[in-house]
PDB file of C-alpha atoms in Angstrom:
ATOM      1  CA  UNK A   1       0.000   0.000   0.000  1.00 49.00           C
ATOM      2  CA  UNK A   2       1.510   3.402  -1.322  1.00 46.00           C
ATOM      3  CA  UNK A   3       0.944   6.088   1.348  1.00 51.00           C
ATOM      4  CA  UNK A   4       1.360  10.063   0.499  1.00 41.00           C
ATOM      5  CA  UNK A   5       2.454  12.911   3.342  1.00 44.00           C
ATOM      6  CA  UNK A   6       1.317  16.227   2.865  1.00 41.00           C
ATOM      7  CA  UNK A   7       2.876  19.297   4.026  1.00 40.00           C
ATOM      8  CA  UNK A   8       6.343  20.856   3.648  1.00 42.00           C
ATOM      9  CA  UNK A   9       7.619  20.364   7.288  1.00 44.00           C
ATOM     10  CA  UNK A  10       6.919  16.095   6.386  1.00 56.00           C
ATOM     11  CA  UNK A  11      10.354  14.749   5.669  1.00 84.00           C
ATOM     12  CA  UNK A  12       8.834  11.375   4.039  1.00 93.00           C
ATOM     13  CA  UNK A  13       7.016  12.202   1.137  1.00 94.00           C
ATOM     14  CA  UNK A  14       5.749   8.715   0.076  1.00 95.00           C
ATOM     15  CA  UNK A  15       6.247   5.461   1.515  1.00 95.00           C
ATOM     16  CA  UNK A  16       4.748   1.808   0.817  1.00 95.00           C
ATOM     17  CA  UNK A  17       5.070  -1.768   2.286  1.00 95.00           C
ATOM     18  CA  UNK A  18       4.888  -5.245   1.415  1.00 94.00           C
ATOM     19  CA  UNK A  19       6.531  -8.684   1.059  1.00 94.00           C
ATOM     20  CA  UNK A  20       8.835  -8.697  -1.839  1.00 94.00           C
ATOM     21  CA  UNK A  21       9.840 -12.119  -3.480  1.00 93.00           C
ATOM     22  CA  UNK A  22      13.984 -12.416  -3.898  1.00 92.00           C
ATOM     23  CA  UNK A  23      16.176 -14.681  -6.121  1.00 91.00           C
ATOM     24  CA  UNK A  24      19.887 -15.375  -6.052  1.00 89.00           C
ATOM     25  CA  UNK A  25      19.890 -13.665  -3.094  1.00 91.00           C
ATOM     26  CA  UNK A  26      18.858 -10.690  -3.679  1.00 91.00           C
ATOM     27  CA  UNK A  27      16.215  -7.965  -4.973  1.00 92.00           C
ATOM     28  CA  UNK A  28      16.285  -4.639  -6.653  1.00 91.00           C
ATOM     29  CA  UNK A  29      15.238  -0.953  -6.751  1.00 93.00           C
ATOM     30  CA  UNK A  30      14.711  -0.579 -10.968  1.00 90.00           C
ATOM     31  CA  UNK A  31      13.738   2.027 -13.297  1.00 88.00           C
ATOM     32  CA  UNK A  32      12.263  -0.575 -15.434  1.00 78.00           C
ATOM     33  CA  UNK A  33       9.242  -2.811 -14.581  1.00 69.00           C
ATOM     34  CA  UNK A  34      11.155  -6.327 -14.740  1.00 65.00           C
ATOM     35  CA  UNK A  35      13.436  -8.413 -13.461  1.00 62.00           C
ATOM     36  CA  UNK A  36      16.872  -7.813 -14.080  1.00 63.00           C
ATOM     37  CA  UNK A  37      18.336 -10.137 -15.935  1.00 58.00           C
ATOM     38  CA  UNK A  38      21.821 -10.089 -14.458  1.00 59.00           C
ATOM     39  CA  UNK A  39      23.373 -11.162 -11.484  1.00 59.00           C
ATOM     40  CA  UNK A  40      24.663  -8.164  -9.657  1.00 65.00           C
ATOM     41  CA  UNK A  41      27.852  -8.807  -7.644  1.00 69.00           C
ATOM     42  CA  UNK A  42      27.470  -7.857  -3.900  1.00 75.00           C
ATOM     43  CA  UNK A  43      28.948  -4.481  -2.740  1.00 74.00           C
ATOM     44  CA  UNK A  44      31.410  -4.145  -0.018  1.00 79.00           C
ATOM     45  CA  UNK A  45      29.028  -3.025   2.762  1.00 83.00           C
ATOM     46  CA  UNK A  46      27.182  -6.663   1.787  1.00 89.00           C
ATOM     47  CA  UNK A  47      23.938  -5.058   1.624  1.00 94.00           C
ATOM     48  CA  UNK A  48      23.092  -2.314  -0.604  1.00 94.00           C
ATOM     49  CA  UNK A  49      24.827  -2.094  -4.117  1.00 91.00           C
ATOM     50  CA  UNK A  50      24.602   0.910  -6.548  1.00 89.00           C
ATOM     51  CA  UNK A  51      24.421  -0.588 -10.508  1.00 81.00           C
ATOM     52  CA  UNK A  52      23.952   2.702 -12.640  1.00 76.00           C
ATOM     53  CA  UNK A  53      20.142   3.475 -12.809  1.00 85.00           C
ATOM     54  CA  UNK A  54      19.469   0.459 -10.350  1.00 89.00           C
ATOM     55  CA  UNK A  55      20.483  -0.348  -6.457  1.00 92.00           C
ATOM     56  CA  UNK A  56      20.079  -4.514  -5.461  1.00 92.00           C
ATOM     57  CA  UNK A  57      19.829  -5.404  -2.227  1.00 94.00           C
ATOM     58  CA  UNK A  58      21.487  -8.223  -0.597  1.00 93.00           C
ATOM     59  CA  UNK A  59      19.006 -10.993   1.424  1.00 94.00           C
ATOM     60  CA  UNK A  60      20.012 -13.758   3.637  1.00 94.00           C
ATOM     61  CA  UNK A  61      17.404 -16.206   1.788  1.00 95.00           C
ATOM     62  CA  UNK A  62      18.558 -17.420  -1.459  1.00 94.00           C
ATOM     63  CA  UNK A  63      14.953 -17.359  -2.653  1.00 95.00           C
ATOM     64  CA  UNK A  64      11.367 -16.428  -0.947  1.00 95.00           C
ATOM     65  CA  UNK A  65       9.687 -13.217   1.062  1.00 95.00           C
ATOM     66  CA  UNK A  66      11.070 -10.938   2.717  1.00 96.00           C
ATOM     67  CA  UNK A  67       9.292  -7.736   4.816  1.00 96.00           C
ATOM     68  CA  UNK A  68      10.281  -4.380   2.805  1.00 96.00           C
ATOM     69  CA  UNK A  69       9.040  -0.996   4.117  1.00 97.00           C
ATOM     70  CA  UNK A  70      10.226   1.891   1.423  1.00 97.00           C
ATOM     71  CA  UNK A  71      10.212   5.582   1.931  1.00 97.00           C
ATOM     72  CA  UNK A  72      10.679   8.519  -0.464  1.00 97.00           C
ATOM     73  CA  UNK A  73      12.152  11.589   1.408  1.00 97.00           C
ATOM     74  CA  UNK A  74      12.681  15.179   0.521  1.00 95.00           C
ATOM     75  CA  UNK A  75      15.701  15.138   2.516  1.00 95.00           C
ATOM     76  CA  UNK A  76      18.304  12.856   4.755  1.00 95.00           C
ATOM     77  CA  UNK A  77      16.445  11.312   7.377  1.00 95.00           C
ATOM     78  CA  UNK A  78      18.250  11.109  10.272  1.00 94.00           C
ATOM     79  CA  UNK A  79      20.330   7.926  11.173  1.00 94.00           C
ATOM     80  CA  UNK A  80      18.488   5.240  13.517  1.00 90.00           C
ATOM     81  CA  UNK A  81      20.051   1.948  13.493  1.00 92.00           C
ATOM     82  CA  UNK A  82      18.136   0.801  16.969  1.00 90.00           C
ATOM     83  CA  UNK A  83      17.876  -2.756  16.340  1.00 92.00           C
ATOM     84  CA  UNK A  84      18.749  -3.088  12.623  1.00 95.00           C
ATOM     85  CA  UNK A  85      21.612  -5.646  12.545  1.00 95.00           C
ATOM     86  CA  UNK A  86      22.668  -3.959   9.301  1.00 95.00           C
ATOM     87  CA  UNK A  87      22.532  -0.541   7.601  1.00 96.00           C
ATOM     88  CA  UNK A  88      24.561   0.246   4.454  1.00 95.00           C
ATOM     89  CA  UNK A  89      24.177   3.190   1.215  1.00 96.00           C
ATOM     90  CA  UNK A  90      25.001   3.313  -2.567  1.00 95.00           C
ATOM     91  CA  UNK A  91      24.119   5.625  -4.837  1.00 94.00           C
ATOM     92  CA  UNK A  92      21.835   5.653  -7.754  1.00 93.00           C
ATOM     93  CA  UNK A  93      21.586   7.814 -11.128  1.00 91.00           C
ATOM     94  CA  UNK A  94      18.270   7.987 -12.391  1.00 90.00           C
ATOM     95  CA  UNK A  95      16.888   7.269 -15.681  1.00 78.00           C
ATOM     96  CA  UNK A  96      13.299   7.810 -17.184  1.00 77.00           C
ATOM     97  CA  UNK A  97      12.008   9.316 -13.618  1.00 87.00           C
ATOM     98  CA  UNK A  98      11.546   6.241 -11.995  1.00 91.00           C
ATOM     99  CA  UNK A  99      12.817   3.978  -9.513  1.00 93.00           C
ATOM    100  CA  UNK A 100      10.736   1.126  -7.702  1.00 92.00           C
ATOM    101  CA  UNK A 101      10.958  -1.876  -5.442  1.00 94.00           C
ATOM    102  CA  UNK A 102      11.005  -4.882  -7.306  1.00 89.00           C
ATOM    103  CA  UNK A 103      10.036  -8.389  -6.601  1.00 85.00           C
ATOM    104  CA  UNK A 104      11.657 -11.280  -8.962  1.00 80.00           C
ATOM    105  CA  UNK A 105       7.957 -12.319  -9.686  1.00 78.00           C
ATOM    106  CA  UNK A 106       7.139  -8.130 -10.657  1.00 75.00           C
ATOM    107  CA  UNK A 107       4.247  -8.421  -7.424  1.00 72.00           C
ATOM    108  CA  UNK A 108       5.290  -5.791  -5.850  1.00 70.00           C
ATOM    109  CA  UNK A 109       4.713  -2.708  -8.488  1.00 70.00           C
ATOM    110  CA  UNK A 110       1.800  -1.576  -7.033  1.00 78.00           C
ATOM    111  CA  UNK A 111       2.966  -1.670  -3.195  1.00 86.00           C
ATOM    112  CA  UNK A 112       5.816   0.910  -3.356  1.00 93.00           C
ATOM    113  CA  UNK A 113       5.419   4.815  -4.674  1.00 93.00           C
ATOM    114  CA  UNK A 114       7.911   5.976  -7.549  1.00 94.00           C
ATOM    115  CA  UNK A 115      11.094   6.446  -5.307  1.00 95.00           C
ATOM    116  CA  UNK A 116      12.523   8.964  -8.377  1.00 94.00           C
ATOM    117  CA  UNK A 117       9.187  11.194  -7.843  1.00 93.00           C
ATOM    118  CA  UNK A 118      11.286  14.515  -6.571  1.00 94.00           C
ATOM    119  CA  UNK A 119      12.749  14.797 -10.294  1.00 93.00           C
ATOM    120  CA  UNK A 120      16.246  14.370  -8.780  1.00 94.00           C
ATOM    121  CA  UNK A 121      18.878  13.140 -11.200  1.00 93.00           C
ATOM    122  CA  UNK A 122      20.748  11.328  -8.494  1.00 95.00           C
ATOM    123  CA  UNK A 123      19.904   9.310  -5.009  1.00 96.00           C
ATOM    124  CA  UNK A 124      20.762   8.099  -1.756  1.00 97.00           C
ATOM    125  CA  UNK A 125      19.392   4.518  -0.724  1.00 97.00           C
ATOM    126  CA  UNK A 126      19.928   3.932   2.572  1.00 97.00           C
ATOM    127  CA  UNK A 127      19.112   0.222   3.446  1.00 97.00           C
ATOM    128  CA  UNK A 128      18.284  -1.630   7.296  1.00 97.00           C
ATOM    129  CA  UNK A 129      17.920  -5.437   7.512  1.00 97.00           C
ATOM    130  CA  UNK A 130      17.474  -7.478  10.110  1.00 96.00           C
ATOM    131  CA  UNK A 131      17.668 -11.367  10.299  1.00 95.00           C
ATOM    132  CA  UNK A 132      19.811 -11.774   7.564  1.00 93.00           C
ATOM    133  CA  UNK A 133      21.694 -14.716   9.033  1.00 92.00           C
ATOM    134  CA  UNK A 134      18.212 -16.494  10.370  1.00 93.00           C
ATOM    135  CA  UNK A 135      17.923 -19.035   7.129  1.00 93.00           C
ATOM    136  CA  UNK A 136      20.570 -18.239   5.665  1.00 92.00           C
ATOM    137  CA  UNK A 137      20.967 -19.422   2.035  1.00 93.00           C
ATOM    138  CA  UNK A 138      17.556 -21.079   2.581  1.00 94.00           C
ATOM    139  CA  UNK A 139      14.038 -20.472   1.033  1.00 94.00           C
ATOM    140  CA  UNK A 140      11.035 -19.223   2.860  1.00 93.00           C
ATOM    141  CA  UNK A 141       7.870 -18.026   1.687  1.00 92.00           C
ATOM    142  CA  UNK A 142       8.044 -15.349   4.137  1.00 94.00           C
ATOM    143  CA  UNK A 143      11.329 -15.144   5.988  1.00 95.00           C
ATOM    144  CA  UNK A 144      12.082 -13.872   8.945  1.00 95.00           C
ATOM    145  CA  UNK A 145      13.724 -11.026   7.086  1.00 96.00           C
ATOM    146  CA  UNK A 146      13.060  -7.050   7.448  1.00 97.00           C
ATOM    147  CA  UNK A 147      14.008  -4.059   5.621  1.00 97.00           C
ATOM    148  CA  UNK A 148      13.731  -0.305   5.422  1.00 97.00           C
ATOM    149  CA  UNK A 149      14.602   1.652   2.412  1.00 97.00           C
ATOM    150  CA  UNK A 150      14.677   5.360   2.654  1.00 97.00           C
ATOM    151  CA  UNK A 151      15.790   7.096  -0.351  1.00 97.00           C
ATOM    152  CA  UNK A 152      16.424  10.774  -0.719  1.00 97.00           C
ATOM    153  CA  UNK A 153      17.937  13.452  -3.257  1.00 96.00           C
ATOM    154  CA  UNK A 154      21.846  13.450  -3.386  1.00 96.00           C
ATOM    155  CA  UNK A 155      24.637  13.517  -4.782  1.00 95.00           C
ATOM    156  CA  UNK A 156      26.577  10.671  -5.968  1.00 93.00           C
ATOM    157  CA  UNK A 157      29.076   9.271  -3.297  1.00 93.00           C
ATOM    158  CA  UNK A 158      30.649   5.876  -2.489  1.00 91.00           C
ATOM    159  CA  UNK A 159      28.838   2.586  -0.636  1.00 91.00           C
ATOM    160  CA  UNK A 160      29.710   3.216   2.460  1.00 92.00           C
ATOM    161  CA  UNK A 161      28.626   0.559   5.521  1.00 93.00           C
ATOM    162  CA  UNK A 162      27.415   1.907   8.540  1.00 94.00           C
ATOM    163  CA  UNK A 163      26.486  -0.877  10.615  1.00 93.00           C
ATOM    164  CA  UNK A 164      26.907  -4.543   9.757  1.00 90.00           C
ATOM    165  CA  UNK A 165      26.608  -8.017  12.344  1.00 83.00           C
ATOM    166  CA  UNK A 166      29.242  -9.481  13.647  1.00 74.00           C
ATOM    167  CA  UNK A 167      28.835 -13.119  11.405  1.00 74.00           C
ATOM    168  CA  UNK A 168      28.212 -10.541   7.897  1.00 71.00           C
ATOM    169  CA  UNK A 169      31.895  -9.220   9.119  1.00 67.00           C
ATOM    170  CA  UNK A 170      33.610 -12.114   9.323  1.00 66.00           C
ATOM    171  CA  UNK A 171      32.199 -13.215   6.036  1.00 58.00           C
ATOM    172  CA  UNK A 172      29.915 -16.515   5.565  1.00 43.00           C
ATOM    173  CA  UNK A 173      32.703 -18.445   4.351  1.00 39.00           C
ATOM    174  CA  UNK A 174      35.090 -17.716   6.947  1.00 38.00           C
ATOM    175  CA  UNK A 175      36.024 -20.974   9.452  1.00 39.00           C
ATOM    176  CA  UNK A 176      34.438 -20.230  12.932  1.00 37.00           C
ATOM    177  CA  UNK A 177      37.200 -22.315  14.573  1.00 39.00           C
ATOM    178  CA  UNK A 178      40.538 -24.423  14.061  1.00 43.00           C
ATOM    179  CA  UNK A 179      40.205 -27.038  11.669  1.00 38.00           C
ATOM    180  CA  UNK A 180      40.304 -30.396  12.988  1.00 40.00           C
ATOM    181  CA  UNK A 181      42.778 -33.021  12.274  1.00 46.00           C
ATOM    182  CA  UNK A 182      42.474 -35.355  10.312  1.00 43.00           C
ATOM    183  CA  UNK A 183      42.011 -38.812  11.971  1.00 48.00           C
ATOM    184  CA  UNK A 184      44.467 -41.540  11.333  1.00 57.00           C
ATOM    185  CA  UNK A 185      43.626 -44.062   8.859  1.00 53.00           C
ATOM    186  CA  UNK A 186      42.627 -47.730  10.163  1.00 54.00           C
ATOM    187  CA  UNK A 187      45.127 -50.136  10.275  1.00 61.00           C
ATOM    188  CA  UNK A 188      44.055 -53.376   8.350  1.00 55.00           C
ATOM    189  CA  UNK A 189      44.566 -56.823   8.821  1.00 58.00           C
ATOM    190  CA  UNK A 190      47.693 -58.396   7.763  1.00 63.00           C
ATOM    191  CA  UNK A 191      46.596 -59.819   4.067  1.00 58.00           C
ATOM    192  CA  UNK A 192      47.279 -63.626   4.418  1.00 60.00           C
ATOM    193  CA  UNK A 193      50.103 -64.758   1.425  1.00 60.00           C
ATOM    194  CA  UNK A 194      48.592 -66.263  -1.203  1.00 57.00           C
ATOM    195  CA  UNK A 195      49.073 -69.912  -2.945  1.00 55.00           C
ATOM    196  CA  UNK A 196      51.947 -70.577  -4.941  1.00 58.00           C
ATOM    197  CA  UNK A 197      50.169 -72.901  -6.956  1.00 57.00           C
ATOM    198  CA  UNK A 198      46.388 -74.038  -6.759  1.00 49.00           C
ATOM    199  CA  UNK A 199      45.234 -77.887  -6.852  1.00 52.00           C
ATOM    200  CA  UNK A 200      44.717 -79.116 -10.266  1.00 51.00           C
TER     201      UNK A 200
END
């Protein structure tokens, strides 16, 4: 549902919420209204990834629903991380005046306002997730997975990470402890020596 704030003093302009459906872990904020066809390499703040006109956003499910709240602001909204586990920003140029939440199945069109309304030819995405790490890699028709995307006009600077959990920083692939020996191999049975010569 696409929600519109009147009056000046109103930071958030528009703002929308639904599930969104991700694949290859991950969804997108798009000018266009499909999929990308492309799989967009994750960022260094492992959340939020500026690709030209577009931004993808990094889940912990490889496929399934996650919780997305999106907000269109006039201006920076202040920083809150609270109890987001991770918070991260990329930039975005925009083409064709648009820019929208989208699901890999297209659903969610009509849940999320025009982030690219304010006629700015650049954005800020700012990005909060929390349970990232909950199914990791796993697929859930909805997850346990929530974000907030607030998006404002800007101009163009680098990702930049501003909060991130402790298992996202050491990286999903790193060892969590020593790894264990090897154990010896068995010792067999002494082979008993075979025939010289069998019984005609």
């Amino acid at each position: 549902m696409v929600a519109l704030s009147q009056g000046e003093a109103m930071s958030v302009i528009a703002t929308g919420e639904g599930w969104v459906f991700c694949d290859n872990h991950q969804f997108f904020l798009t000018p266009q209204l499909w999929w990308p066809r492309e799989f967009v390499p994750e960022g260094p703040n492992r959340l939020v990834t500026g690709a030209g006109g577009s931004a993808r956003i990094s889940t912990g499910i490889a496929t399934g629903g996650v919780a997305v709240v999106a907000e269109l602001h006039d201006s920076p909204p202040e920083l809150a991380t609270g109890a987001w586990e991770d918070v991260g920003e990329a930039s975005v140029g925009v083409s064709r005046d648009a820019l929208y939440v989208m699901s890999a199945d297209a659903s969610s069109r009509e849940a999320f306002p025009n982030l690219a309304a304010l006629g700015a030819e650049t954005l800020r995405v700012r990005v909060h997730a929390i349970g990232r790490m909950v199914h990791y890699d796993g697929s859930r028709h909805r997850s346990e997975e929530k974000y907030l995307i607030q998006v404002w006009p800007a101009a163009l600077a680098e990702d930049t990470c501003l909060k991130l959990n402790a298992q996202m920083r050491a990286g999903l692939t790193a060892p969590t402890g020593p790894t264990p020996a090897l154990p010896p191999p068995p010792v067999l049975p002494p082979r008993s020596p075979r025939p010289q010569s069998y019984p005609g």
